[in-house]
Amino acid sequence: MLALRLTRGSHPAVQLRRLLVAVASAGTGFLLLCTLGYAMSHPDSPAASALRLGWCLTPLAATVYFAVAVSRTDPATRPRPGLSAIGLGPGRLMAISATTTALACTLGSMLALLFFLHLRGDLTGMPFDGAAAEFLASDQPLPLPAALTLLALVPVTASVAVALTLRPRDLRPASEQGPARSYGRFGAQGRPASRETFGAYGRFGAHLRGAGRAGGREPEPAEQPVQAEQLAATSGGAPGDHPDPSRPAAPREAPRGLPWGIAVLAAGLAVEAYANRMRDAGGLSLPGGLSDGPASVLAGWVLTAIGLALAGPGLTHLCGRLLQSVSPGALRLLAGRVLMEEATRIGRPLGVVCAVASGGFAMTALYDADAPAFGPLTTLGLLLVTGCTVATLFTAALEAKHARADTTAALLRLGAPATMLRSAAALRAGALLALFLPLTLSVAELAALPLAGR
């Protein structure tokens, strides 16, 4: 009930994003049901039915990825001070977010089932003069357990992914994390690393120092350097300075996925190049009017997409560092620092968009003009994957904008012109476009070589 109340009372923009998740879930559920209808109407070709089901995994992954991005930007389930006092801690908010995602995806799955039954003629008769009867198996009864199992894939997968992404975790560095918390003697939280012996409480006035801290007395001189270092790390300046929200925080360390992403990307291109020598091997039936090729081409494309997604944060961080090189001014310094700070949040969706764009470019290069045009299911799948990845990128950009709202407000209070902030945003977009566009075109050209007959 709490998840329903939070869903009903959300901002219209939040409701729009949830509606888009429901639409994506409906499209994916309809593709899964059409795969079931094809398997029912072609019982003698289970391999083709399994291949169609495998092609549905890409829209499923894109829908789940978009649902996770929307749940991360949901303000109703964002931890805030005071919510733990009424029982809404991080774990409860995570459960509410997963439930809200499951509700949106379930709504989309039910819409997909109603539309599928309408096309089959089970509700109001056969529409479109029976044009969809071939792949919907309208002459056979629909196995309801199988249909519900396929429709449950999107809500279950999306809710589990949201729960894993938003699970409570300790965000402090490993060096600052203490030992595992446990219940000590007399119910006290936290057990000391070394076991105390009898009489340790009264030795060296330990109880007096503890009472002094509890009564508000100044800490011991030995403890002051530690607090000074913590204050310096918090404020970003000399010890004793107050934190300034207008001063950009020190950027996080560079993402460590760039070498792995480059390695996986090179492995994917190598697999595709090796597939060019195996043209006489077992063929892979590609959707639409694309030319068939070896089955290892699919593995190469998957590795290429994973490599771009892994390398995206590192490349975004590199863009920010390049913007600040060679005597940067205030504009380039601000744009580069924001890119370095938001590298992980923006880079991964940007890498996924590049992977999808490279795949789409390769498909257009491989399209056979003499073959029939893309069918409705292939077009729906392409629209789902493209729309979900682009919407995920915009959602991540919105999340990054909300994350630095305090810094932006502080800069405006200090007199920074709004045109400077817009120019910095345009500079960031131009830098990312200048790096990722040639990379996408190059990867797409290399990915299309094995099937282009060159």
GROMACS .gro file of C-alpha atoms in nm:
model
  454
    1MET     CA    1   0.000   0.000   0.000
    2LEU     CA    2   0.285   0.239   0.074
    3ALA     CA    3   0.434   0.179  -0.270
    4LEU     CA    4   0.095   0.253  -0.429
    5ARG     CA    5   0.058   0.576  -0.231
    6LEU     CA    6   0.406   0.691  -0.326
    7THR     CA    7   0.336   0.605  -0.690
    8ARG     CA    8   0.008   0.794  -0.691
    9GLY     CA    9   0.148   1.108  -0.526
   10SER     CA   10   0.463   1.143  -0.737
   11HIS     CA   11   0.555   1.432  -0.966
   12PRO     CA   12   0.417   1.418  -1.324
   13ALA     CA   13   0.769   1.383  -1.464
   14VAL     CA   14   0.828   1.079  -1.241
   15GLN     CA   15   0.493   0.935  -1.352
   16LEU     CA   16   0.596   0.985  -1.715
   17ARG     CA   17   0.918   0.790  -1.662
   18ARG     CA   18   0.725   0.507  -1.496
   19LEU     CA   19   0.480   0.510  -1.785
   20LEU     CA   20   0.770   0.475  -2.027
   21VAL     CA   21   0.889   0.174  -1.826
   22ALA     CA   22   0.541   0.023  -1.858
   23VAL     CA   23   0.543   0.087  -2.236
   24ALA     CA   24   0.884  -0.079  -2.273
   25SER     CA   25   0.764  -0.374  -2.065
   26ALA     CA   26   0.455  -0.403  -2.284
   27GLY     CA   27   0.665  -0.412  -2.601
   28THR     CA   28   0.902  -0.674  -2.463
   29GLY     CA   29   0.614  -0.885  -2.333
   30PHE     CA   30   0.445  -0.870  -2.674
   31LEU     CA   31   0.763  -0.992  -2.843
   32LEU     CA   32   0.783  -1.283  -2.599
   33LEU     CA   33   0.420  -1.375  -2.663
   34CYS     CA   34   0.476  -1.360  -3.039
   35THR     CA   35   0.767  -1.600  -2.991
   36LEU     CA   36   0.528  -1.835  -2.812
   37GLY     CA   37   0.277  -1.803  -3.096
   38TYR     CA   38   0.545  -1.883  -3.353
   39ALA     CA   39   0.651  -2.190  -3.157
   40MET     CA   40   0.288  -2.308  -3.144
   41SER     CA   41   0.234  -2.260  -3.518
   42HIS     CA   42   0.570  -2.420  -3.612
   43PRO     CA   43   0.607  -2.723  -3.386
   44ASP     CA   44   0.844  -2.892  -3.632
   45SER     CA   45   1.115  -2.623  -3.605
   46PRO     CA   46   1.217  -2.585  -3.239
   47ALA     CA   47   1.558  -2.442  -3.331
   48ALA     CA   48   1.401  -2.144  -3.508
   49SER     CA   49   1.169  -2.086  -3.212
   50ALA     CA   50   1.463  -2.095  -2.970
   51LEU     CA   51   1.653  -1.849  -3.190
   52ARG     CA   52   1.358  -1.608  -3.186
   53LEU     CA   53   1.345  -1.638  -2.809
   54GLY     CA   54   1.717  -1.563  -2.795
   55TRP     CA   55   1.670  -1.246  -3.001
   56CYS     CA   56   1.415  -1.132  -2.738
   57LEU     CA   57   1.689  -1.122  -2.472
   58THR     CA   58   1.825  -0.795  -2.613
   59PRO     CA   59   1.496  -0.600  -2.571
   60LEU     CA   60   1.457  -0.765  -2.230
   61ALA     CA   61   1.800  -0.646  -2.117
   62ALA     CA   62   1.736  -0.294  -2.252
   63THR     CA   63   1.401  -0.274  -2.069
   64VAL     CA   64   1.552  -0.390  -1.739
   65TYR     CA   65   1.840  -0.145  -1.778
   66PHE     CA   66   1.595   0.140  -1.833
   67ALA     CA   67   1.383   0.034  -1.535
   68VAL     CA   68   1.690   0.039  -1.309
   69ALA     CA   69   1.784   0.388  -1.432
   70VAL     CA   70   1.432   0.517  -1.363
   71SER     CA   71   1.431   0.368  -1.013
   72ARG     CA   72   1.761   0.543  -0.934
   73THR     CA   73   1.608   0.884  -1.017
   74ASP     CA   74   1.285   0.827  -0.824
   75PRO     CA   75   1.273   1.098  -0.552
   76ALA     CA   76   1.011   0.911  -0.350
   77THR     CA   77   1.251   0.629  -0.266
   78ARG     CA   78   1.562   0.841  -0.211
   79PRO     CA   79   1.708   0.812   0.143
   80ARG     CA   80   1.659   1.133   0.340
   81PRO     CA   81   1.728   1.231   0.702
   82GLY     CA   82   1.449   1.140   0.940
   83LEU     CA   83   1.292   0.860   0.737
   84SER     CA   84   1.459   0.590   0.946
   85ALA     CA   85   1.274   0.717   1.251
   86ILE     CA   86   0.940   0.618   1.094
   87GLY     CA   87   1.066   0.283   0.970
   88LEU     CA   88   1.173   0.389   0.618
   89GLY     CA   89   1.539   0.298   0.624
   90PRO     CA   90   1.752   0.217   0.319
   91GLY     CA   91   1.634  -0.144   0.313
   92ARG     CA   92   1.266  -0.048   0.324
   93LEU     CA   93   1.312   0.216   0.054
   94MET     CA   94   1.488  -0.040  -0.163
   95ALA     CA   95   1.192  -0.276  -0.122
   96ILE     CA   96   0.947   0.002  -0.210
   97SER     CA   97   1.144   0.091  -0.522
   98ALA     CA   98   1.155  -0.273  -0.633
   99THR     CA   99   0.780  -0.305  -0.570
  100THR     CA  100   0.708   0.012  -0.770
  101THR     CA  101   0.917  -0.119  -1.060
  102ALA     CA  102   0.736  -0.453  -1.046
  103LEU     CA  103   0.399  -0.274  -1.056
  104ALA     CA  104   0.494  -0.068  -1.362
  105CYS     CA  105   0.634  -0.372  -1.546
  106THR     CA  106   0.332  -0.584  -1.453
  107LEU     CA  107   0.102  -0.317  -1.594
  108GLY     CA  108   0.295  -0.326  -1.920
  109SER     CA  109   0.284  -0.706  -1.932
  110MET     CA  110  -0.093  -0.706  -1.884
  111LEU     CA  111  -0.132  -0.454  -2.166
  112ALA     CA  112   0.083  -0.680  -2.386
  113LEU     CA  113  -0.139  -0.979  -2.304
  114LEU     CA  114  -0.458  -0.785  -2.385
  115PHE     CA  115  -0.317  -0.665  -2.717
  116PHE     CA  116  -0.194  -1.014  -2.803
  117LEU     CA  117  -0.535  -1.164  -2.727
  118HIS     CA  118  -0.698  -0.891  -2.936
  119LEU     CA  119  -0.478  -0.972  -3.235
  120ARG     CA  120  -0.555  -1.341  -3.196
  121GLY     CA  121  -0.925  -1.268  -3.205
  122ASP     CA  122  -0.992  -1.408  -2.859
  123LEU     CA  123  -1.162  -1.088  -2.741
  124THR     CA  124  -1.346  -0.912  -3.025
  125GLY     CA  125  -1.277  -1.117  -3.335
  126MET     CA  126  -0.981  -1.132  -3.571
  127PRO     CA  127  -0.860  -0.780  -3.662
  128PHE     CA  128  -0.666  -0.673  -3.974
  129ASP     CA  129  -0.840  -0.945  -4.179
  130GLY     CA  130  -0.631  -1.217  -4.011
  131ALA     CA  131  -0.296  -1.077  -4.125
  132ALA     CA  132  -0.135  -1.164  -3.789
  133ALA     CA  133  -0.268  -1.518  -3.771
  134GLU     CA  134   0.057  -1.672  -3.901
  135PHE     CA  135   0.276  -1.588  -3.603
  136LEU     CA  136   0.004  -1.575  -3.334
  137ALA     CA  137  -0.135  -1.931  -3.375
  138SER     CA  138  -0.493  -1.807  -3.362
  139ASP     CA  139  -0.631  -2.150  -3.456
  140GLN     CA  140  -0.491  -2.308  -3.135
  141PRO     CA  141  -0.581  -2.246  -2.772
  142LEU     CA  142  -0.330  -2.030  -2.589
  143PRO     CA  143  -0.144  -2.213  -2.309
  144LEU     CA  144  -0.202  -1.969  -2.025
  145PRO     CA  145   0.075  -2.099  -1.791
  146ALA     CA  146   0.338  -2.057  -2.063
  147ALA     CA  147   0.212  -1.709  -2.149
  148LEU     CA  148   0.213  -1.597  -1.786
  149THR     CA  149   0.563  -1.739  -1.738
  150LEU     CA  150   0.694  -1.537  -2.031
  151LEU     CA  151   0.513  -1.225  -1.914
  152ALA     CA  152   0.661  -1.261  -1.565
  153LEU     CA  153   1.016  -1.241  -1.699
  154VAL     CA  154   1.023  -0.862  -1.725
  155PRO     CA  155   0.868  -0.776  -1.383
  156VAL     CA  156   1.072  -1.035  -1.194
  157THR     CA  157   1.400  -0.952  -1.365
  158ALA     CA  158   1.350  -0.576  -1.333
  159SER     CA  159   1.252  -0.588  -0.964
  160VAL     CA  160   1.547  -0.814  -0.877
  161ALA     CA  161   1.786  -0.586  -1.069
  162VAL     CA  162   1.649  -0.280  -0.887
  163ALA     CA  163   1.684  -0.452  -0.550
  164LEU     CA  164   2.045  -0.548  -0.623
  165THR     CA  165   2.130  -0.199  -0.749
  166LEU     CA  166   1.971  -0.008  -0.460
  167ARG     CA  167   2.065  -0.246  -0.181
  168PRO     CA  168   2.209  -0.073   0.128
  169ARG     CA  169   2.586  -0.059   0.123
  170ASP     CA  170   2.867   0.120   0.301
  171LEU     CA  171   2.995   0.391   0.066
  172ARG     CA  172   3.302   0.473   0.274
  173PRO     CA  173   3.642   0.365   0.144
  174ALA     CA  174   3.777   0.037   0.272
  175SER     CA  175   4.049   0.219   0.467
  176GLU     CA  176   3.788   0.410   0.666
  177GLN     CA  177   3.559   0.117   0.736
  178GLY     CA  178   3.595  -0.029   1.081
  179PRO     CA  179   3.556  -0.392   1.180
  180ALA     CA  180   3.229  -0.568   1.130
  181ARG     CA  181   2.963  -0.444   1.372
  182SER     CA  182   2.836  -0.691   1.628
  183TYR     CA  183   2.674  -0.690   1.968
  184GLY     CA  184   2.925  -0.686   2.252
  185ARG     CA  185   2.882  -0.711   2.625
  186PHE     CA  186   2.562  -0.576   2.775
  187GLY     CA  187   2.417  -0.521   2.428
  188ALA     CA  188   2.675  -0.260   2.327
  189GLN     CA  189   2.723  -0.225   1.953
  190GLY     CA  190   3.070  -0.292   1.823
  191ARG     CA  191   3.316  -0.544   1.958
  192PRO     CA  192   3.676  -0.427   2.006
  193ALA     CA  193   3.940  -0.576   1.779
  194SER     CA  194   4.146  -0.699   2.076
  195ARG     CA  195   3.973  -0.868   2.364
  196GLU     CA  196   3.982  -0.666   2.686
  197THR     CA  197   4.119  -0.824   3.000
  198PHE     CA  198   3.985  -0.790   3.349
  199GLY     CA  199   4.064  -0.447   3.494
  200ALA     CA  200   4.126  -0.276   3.161
  201TYR     CA  201   3.835  -0.045   3.227
  202GLY     CA  202   4.007   0.123   3.520
  203ARG     CA  203   4.362   0.123   3.385
  204PHE     CA  204   4.514   0.458   3.274
  205GLY     CA  205   4.190   0.645   3.344
  206ALA     CA  206   4.009   0.504   3.041
  207HIS     CA  207   3.671   0.554   3.205
  208LEU     CA  208   3.757   0.917   3.282
  209ARG     CA  209   3.841   0.989   2.918
  210GLY     CA  210   3.519   0.822   2.807
  211ALA     CA  211   3.319   1.030   3.055
  212GLY     CA  212   3.495   1.345   2.940
  213ARG     CA  213   3.401   1.282   2.579
  214ALA     CA  214   3.043   1.214   2.679
  215GLY     CA  215   3.027   1.536   2.880
  216GLY     CA  216   3.148   1.751   2.593
  217ARG     CA  217   3.515   1.789   2.699
  218GLU     CA  218   3.772   1.864   2.429
  219PRO     CA  219   3.942   1.556   2.283
  220GLU     CA  220   4.291   1.452   2.378
  221PRO     CA  221   4.579   1.616   2.189
  222ALA     CA  222   4.665   1.285   2.025
  223GLU     CA  223   4.323   1.279   1.861
  224GLN     CA  224   4.337   1.631   1.717
  225PRO     CA  225   4.555   1.554   1.410
  226VAL     CA  226   4.311   1.286   1.302
  227GLN     CA  227   4.019   1.524   1.322
  228ALA     CA  228   4.217   1.794   1.142
  229GLU     CA  229   4.295   1.557   0.856
  230GLN     CA  230   3.930   1.458   0.831
  231LEU     CA  231   3.826   1.823   0.824
  232ALA     CA  232   4.080   1.899   0.553
  233ALA     CA  233   3.956   1.609   0.346
  234THR     CA  234   3.596   1.724   0.389
  235SER     CA  235   3.649   2.090   0.309
  236GLY     CA  236   3.904   2.040   0.033
  237GLY     CA  237   4.132   2.305   0.184
  238ALA     CA  238   4.355   2.374   0.482
  239PRO     CA  239   4.265   2.248   0.823
  240GLY     CA  240   4.012   2.465   0.988
  241ASP     CA  241   3.840   2.583   0.666
  242HIS     CA  242   3.465   2.542   0.642
  243PRO     CA  243   3.324   2.335   0.354
  244ASP     CA  244   3.242   2.559   0.059
  245PRO     CA  245   2.962   2.423  -0.163
  246SER     CA  246   3.074   2.647  -0.450
  247ARG     CA  247   3.416   2.482  -0.462
  248PRO     CA  248   3.407   2.171  -0.684
  249ALA     CA  249   3.489   1.861  -0.488
  250ALA     CA  250   3.801   1.669  -0.571
  251PRO     CA  251   3.719   1.428  -0.854
  252ARG     CA  252   3.700   1.064  -0.777
  253GLU     CA  253   3.967   0.829  -0.899
  254ALA     CA  254   3.953   0.720  -1.259
  255PRO     CA  255   3.724   0.425  -1.332
  256ARG     CA  256   3.917   0.103  -1.354
  257GLY     CA  257   3.712  -0.058  -1.630
  258LEU     CA  258   3.887   0.107  -1.924
  259PRO     CA  259   4.159  -0.161  -1.971
  260TRP     CA  260   3.903  -0.437  -1.935
  261GLY     CA  261   3.669  -0.264  -2.178
  262ILE     CA  262   3.942  -0.225  -2.438
  263ALA     CA  263   4.042  -0.589  -2.393
  264VAL     CA  264   3.685  -0.716  -2.431
  265LEU     CA  265   3.628  -0.486  -2.730
  266ALA     CA  266   3.944  -0.617  -2.899
  267ALA     CA  267   3.837  -0.974  -2.824
  268GLY     CA  268   3.498  -0.912  -2.982
  269LEU     CA  269   3.652  -0.768  -3.297
  270ALA     CA  270   3.895  -1.060  -3.310
  271VAL     CA  271   3.609  -1.310  -3.285
  272GLU     CA  272   3.428  -1.132  -3.570
  273ALA     CA  273   3.744  -1.133  -3.782
  274TYR     CA  274   3.787  -1.506  -3.716
  275ALA     CA  275   3.422  -1.559  -3.812
  276ASN     CA  276   3.501  -1.417  -4.156
  277ARG     CA  277   3.712  -1.727  -4.225
  278MET     CA  278   3.429  -1.961  -4.123
  279ARG     CA  279   3.171  -1.857  -4.377
  280ASP     CA  280   3.105  -2.220  -4.468
  281ALA     CA  281   3.031  -2.311  -4.106
  282GLY     CA  282   2.689  -2.325  -3.946
  283GLY     CA  283   2.490  -2.017  -4.042
  284LEU     CA  284   2.308  -1.776  -3.816
  285SER     CA  285   1.968  -1.650  -3.925
  286LEU     CA  286   1.975  -1.276  -3.863
  287PRO     CA  287   1.647  -1.084  -3.829
  288GLY     CA  288   1.503  -0.874  -4.109
  289GLY     CA  289   1.667  -0.864  -4.446
  290LEU     CA  290   2.022  -0.909  -4.322
  291SER     CA  291   2.263  -1.154  -4.477
  292ASP     CA  292   2.324  -1.471  -4.279
  293GLY     CA  293   2.663  -1.557  -4.135
  294PRO     CA  294   2.847  -1.777  -3.886
  295ALA     CA  295   2.706  -1.811  -3.538
  296SER     CA  296   3.027  -1.672  -3.389
  297VAL     CA  297   2.936  -1.330  -3.529
  298LEU     CA  298   2.672  -1.296  -3.258
  299ALA     CA  299   2.931  -1.373  -2.990
  300GLY     CA  300   3.161  -1.110  -3.140
  301TRP     CA  301   2.884  -0.849  -3.139
  302VAL     CA  302   2.797  -0.928  -2.777
  303LEU     CA  303   3.161  -0.895  -2.669
  304THR     CA  304   3.192  -0.569  -2.862
  305ALA     CA  305   2.885  -0.426  -2.689
  306ILE     CA  306   3.011  -0.533  -2.345
  307GLY     CA  307   3.352  -0.381  -2.420
  308LEU     CA  308   3.199  -0.046  -2.514
  309ALA     CA  309   2.984  -0.046  -2.199
  310LEU     CA  310   3.287  -0.123  -1.980
  311ALA     CA  311   3.506   0.137  -2.148
  312GLY     CA  312   3.245   0.412  -2.139
  313PRO     CA  313   3.319   0.545  -1.786
  314GLY     CA  314   3.693   0.546  -1.847
  315LEU     CA  315   3.657   0.727  -2.179
  316THR     CA  316   3.428   0.985  -2.020
  317HIS     CA  317   3.683   1.042  -1.745
  318LEU     CA  318   3.951   1.080  -2.012
  319CYS     CA  319   3.739   1.345  -2.187
  320GLY     CA  320   3.718   1.542  -1.865
  321ARG     CA  321   4.092   1.519  -1.811
  322LEU     CA  322   4.165   1.632  -2.168
  323LEU     CA  323   3.935   1.931  -2.128
  324GLN     CA  324   4.142   2.051  -1.833
  325SER     CA  325   4.478   2.015  -2.004
  326VAL     CA  326   4.697   2.293  -2.147
  327SER     CA  327   4.619   2.594  -1.922
  328PRO     CA  328   4.242   2.561  -1.885
  329GLY     CA  329   4.017   2.856  -1.811
  330ALA     CA  330   3.721   2.859  -1.577
  331LEU     CA  331   3.487   2.720  -1.843
  332ARG     CA  332   3.701   2.422  -1.941
  333LEU     CA  333   3.795   2.357  -1.580
  334LEU     CA  334   3.430   2.341  -1.475
  335ALA     CA  335   3.328   2.123  -1.771
  336GLY     CA  336   3.619   1.885  -1.726
  337ARG     CA  337   3.572   1.852  -1.350
  338VAL     CA  338   3.202   1.767  -1.394
  339LEU     CA  339   3.285   1.504  -1.655
  340MET     CA  340   3.541   1.344  -1.427
  341GLU     CA  341   3.299   1.347  -1.134
  342GLU     CA  342   3.009   1.201  -1.334
  343ALA     CA  343   3.216   0.957  -1.540
  344THR     CA  344   3.062   0.644  -1.392
  345ARG     CA  345   2.705   0.772  -1.393
  346ILE     CA  346   2.713   0.903  -1.752
  347GLY     CA  347   2.981   0.688  -1.912
  348ARG     CA  348   2.817   0.348  -1.882
  349PRO     CA  349   2.483   0.447  -2.047
  350LEU     CA  350   2.680   0.637  -2.310
  351GLY     CA  351   2.885   0.326  -2.385
  352VAL     CA  352   2.566   0.122  -2.420
  353VAL     CA  353   2.421   0.381  -2.660
  354CYS     CA  354   2.740   0.361  -2.867
  355ALA     CA  355   2.713  -0.018  -2.875
  356VAL     CA  356   2.352   0.001  -2.997
  357ALA     CA  357   2.440   0.272  -3.251
  358SER     CA  358   2.731   0.070  -3.387
  359GLY     CA  359   2.505  -0.235  -3.419
  360GLY     CA  360   2.239  -0.031  -3.599
  361PHE     CA  361   2.497   0.114  -3.836
  362ALA     CA  362   2.631  -0.233  -3.909
  363MET     CA  363   2.279  -0.359  -3.978
  364THR     CA  364   2.214  -0.082  -4.228
  365ALA     CA  365   2.545  -0.160  -4.398
  366LEU     CA  366   2.454  -0.528  -4.422
  367TYR     CA  367   2.096  -0.476  -4.537
  368ASP     CA  368   2.021  -0.648  -4.864
  369ALA     CA  369   1.815  -0.425  -5.093
  370ASP     CA  370   1.668  -0.727  -5.273
  371ALA     CA  371   1.545  -0.881  -4.948
  372PRO     CA  372   1.206  -0.792  -4.801
  373ALA     CA  373   1.183  -0.498  -4.563
  374PHE     CA  374   1.205  -0.536  -4.189
  375GLY     CA  375   0.901  -0.710  -4.044
  376PRO     CA  376   0.685  -0.556  -3.771
  377LEU     CA  377   0.845  -0.763  -3.494
  378THR     CA  378   1.199  -0.674  -3.603
  379THR     CA  379   1.103  -0.307  -3.620
  380LEU     CA  380   0.944  -0.326  -3.274
  381GLY     CA  381   1.257  -0.487  -3.131
  382LEU     CA  382   1.483  -0.222  -3.284
  383LEU     CA  383   1.262   0.058  -3.153
  384LEU     CA  384   1.259  -0.095  -2.806
  385VAL     CA  385   1.635  -0.136  -2.782
  386THR     CA  386   1.710   0.207  -2.927
  387GLY     CA  387   1.444   0.387  -2.727
  388CYS     CA  388   1.535   0.222  -2.396
  389THR     CA  389   1.906   0.292  -2.430
  390VAL     CA  390   1.857   0.655  -2.533
  391ALA     CA  391   1.601   0.708  -2.256
  392THR     CA  392   1.845   0.553  -2.007
  393LEU     CA  393   2.114   0.799  -2.115
  394PHE     CA  394   1.880   1.097  -2.068
  395THR     CA  395   1.768   0.959  -1.732
  396ALA     CA  396   2.130   0.926  -1.619
  397ALA     CA  397   2.196   1.284  -1.733
  398LEU     CA  398   1.896   1.399  -1.529
  399GLU     CA  399   2.027   1.209  -1.227
  400ALA     CA  400   2.365   1.378  -1.265
  401LYS     CA  401   2.198   1.719  -1.288
  402HIS     CA  402   2.008   1.657  -0.965
  403ALA     CA  403   2.325   1.530  -0.794
  404ARG     CA  404   2.511   1.857  -0.856
  405ALA     CA  405   2.212   2.085  -0.791
  406ASP     CA  406   2.368   2.222  -0.470
  407THR     CA  407   2.691   2.313  -0.648
  408THR     CA  408   2.501   2.481  -0.931
  409ALA     CA  409   2.292   2.683  -0.686
  410ALA     CA  410   2.605   2.789  -0.498
  411LEU     CA  411   2.772   2.905  -0.821
  412LEU     CA  412   2.466   3.110  -0.911
  413ARG     CA  413   2.463   3.270  -0.565
  414LEU     CA  414   2.828   3.366  -0.608
  415GLY     CA  415   2.747   3.549  -0.931
  416ALA     CA  416   2.834   3.294  -1.198
  417PRO     CA  417   2.631   3.374  -1.512
  418ALA     CA  418   2.378   3.117  -1.627
  419THR     CA  419   2.525   3.135  -1.977
  420MET     CA  420   2.852   3.000  -1.841
  421LEU     CA  421   2.678   2.696  -1.699
  422ARG     CA  422   2.501   2.635  -2.029
  423SER     CA  423   2.828   2.680  -2.218
  424ALA     CA  424   2.993   2.427  -1.988
  425ALA     CA  425   2.712   2.178  -2.058
  426ALA     CA  426   2.749   2.234  -2.433
  427LEU     CA  427   3.125   2.191  -2.405
  428ARG     CA  428   3.081   1.860  -2.222
  429ALA     CA  429   2.838   1.736  -2.486
  430GLY     CA  430   3.073   1.842  -2.767
  431ALA     CA  431   3.373   1.671  -2.608
  432LEU     CA  432   3.181   1.346  -2.562
  433LEU     CA  433   3.049   1.361  -2.917
  434ALA     CA  434   3.396   1.426  -3.058
  435LEU     CA  435   3.532   1.113  -2.888
  436PHE     CA  436   3.244   0.866  -2.903
  437LEU     CA  437   3.116   0.937  -3.256
  438PRO     CA  438   3.435   0.833  -3.441
  439LEU     CA  439   3.471   0.538  -3.203
  440THR     CA  440   3.116   0.423  -3.279
  441LEU     CA  441   3.163   0.452  -3.656
  442SER     CA  442   3.494   0.267  -3.643
  443VAL     CA  443   3.354  -0.019  -3.436
  444ALA     CA  444   3.048  -0.043  -3.662
  445GLU     CA  445   3.264  -0.060  -3.973
  446LEU     CA  446   3.482  -0.332  -3.823
  447ALA     CA  447   3.176  -0.522  -3.700
  448ALA     CA  448   3.021  -0.524  -4.048
  449LEU     CA  449   3.333  -0.656  -4.222
  450PRO     CA  450   3.278  -1.030  -4.154
  451LEU     CA  451   2.935  -1.030  -4.320
  452ALA     CA  452   2.994  -0.770  -4.591
  453GLY     CA  453   3.187  -1.008  -4.816
  454ARG     CA  454   3.504  -0.792  -4.814
   0.00000   0.00000   0.00000
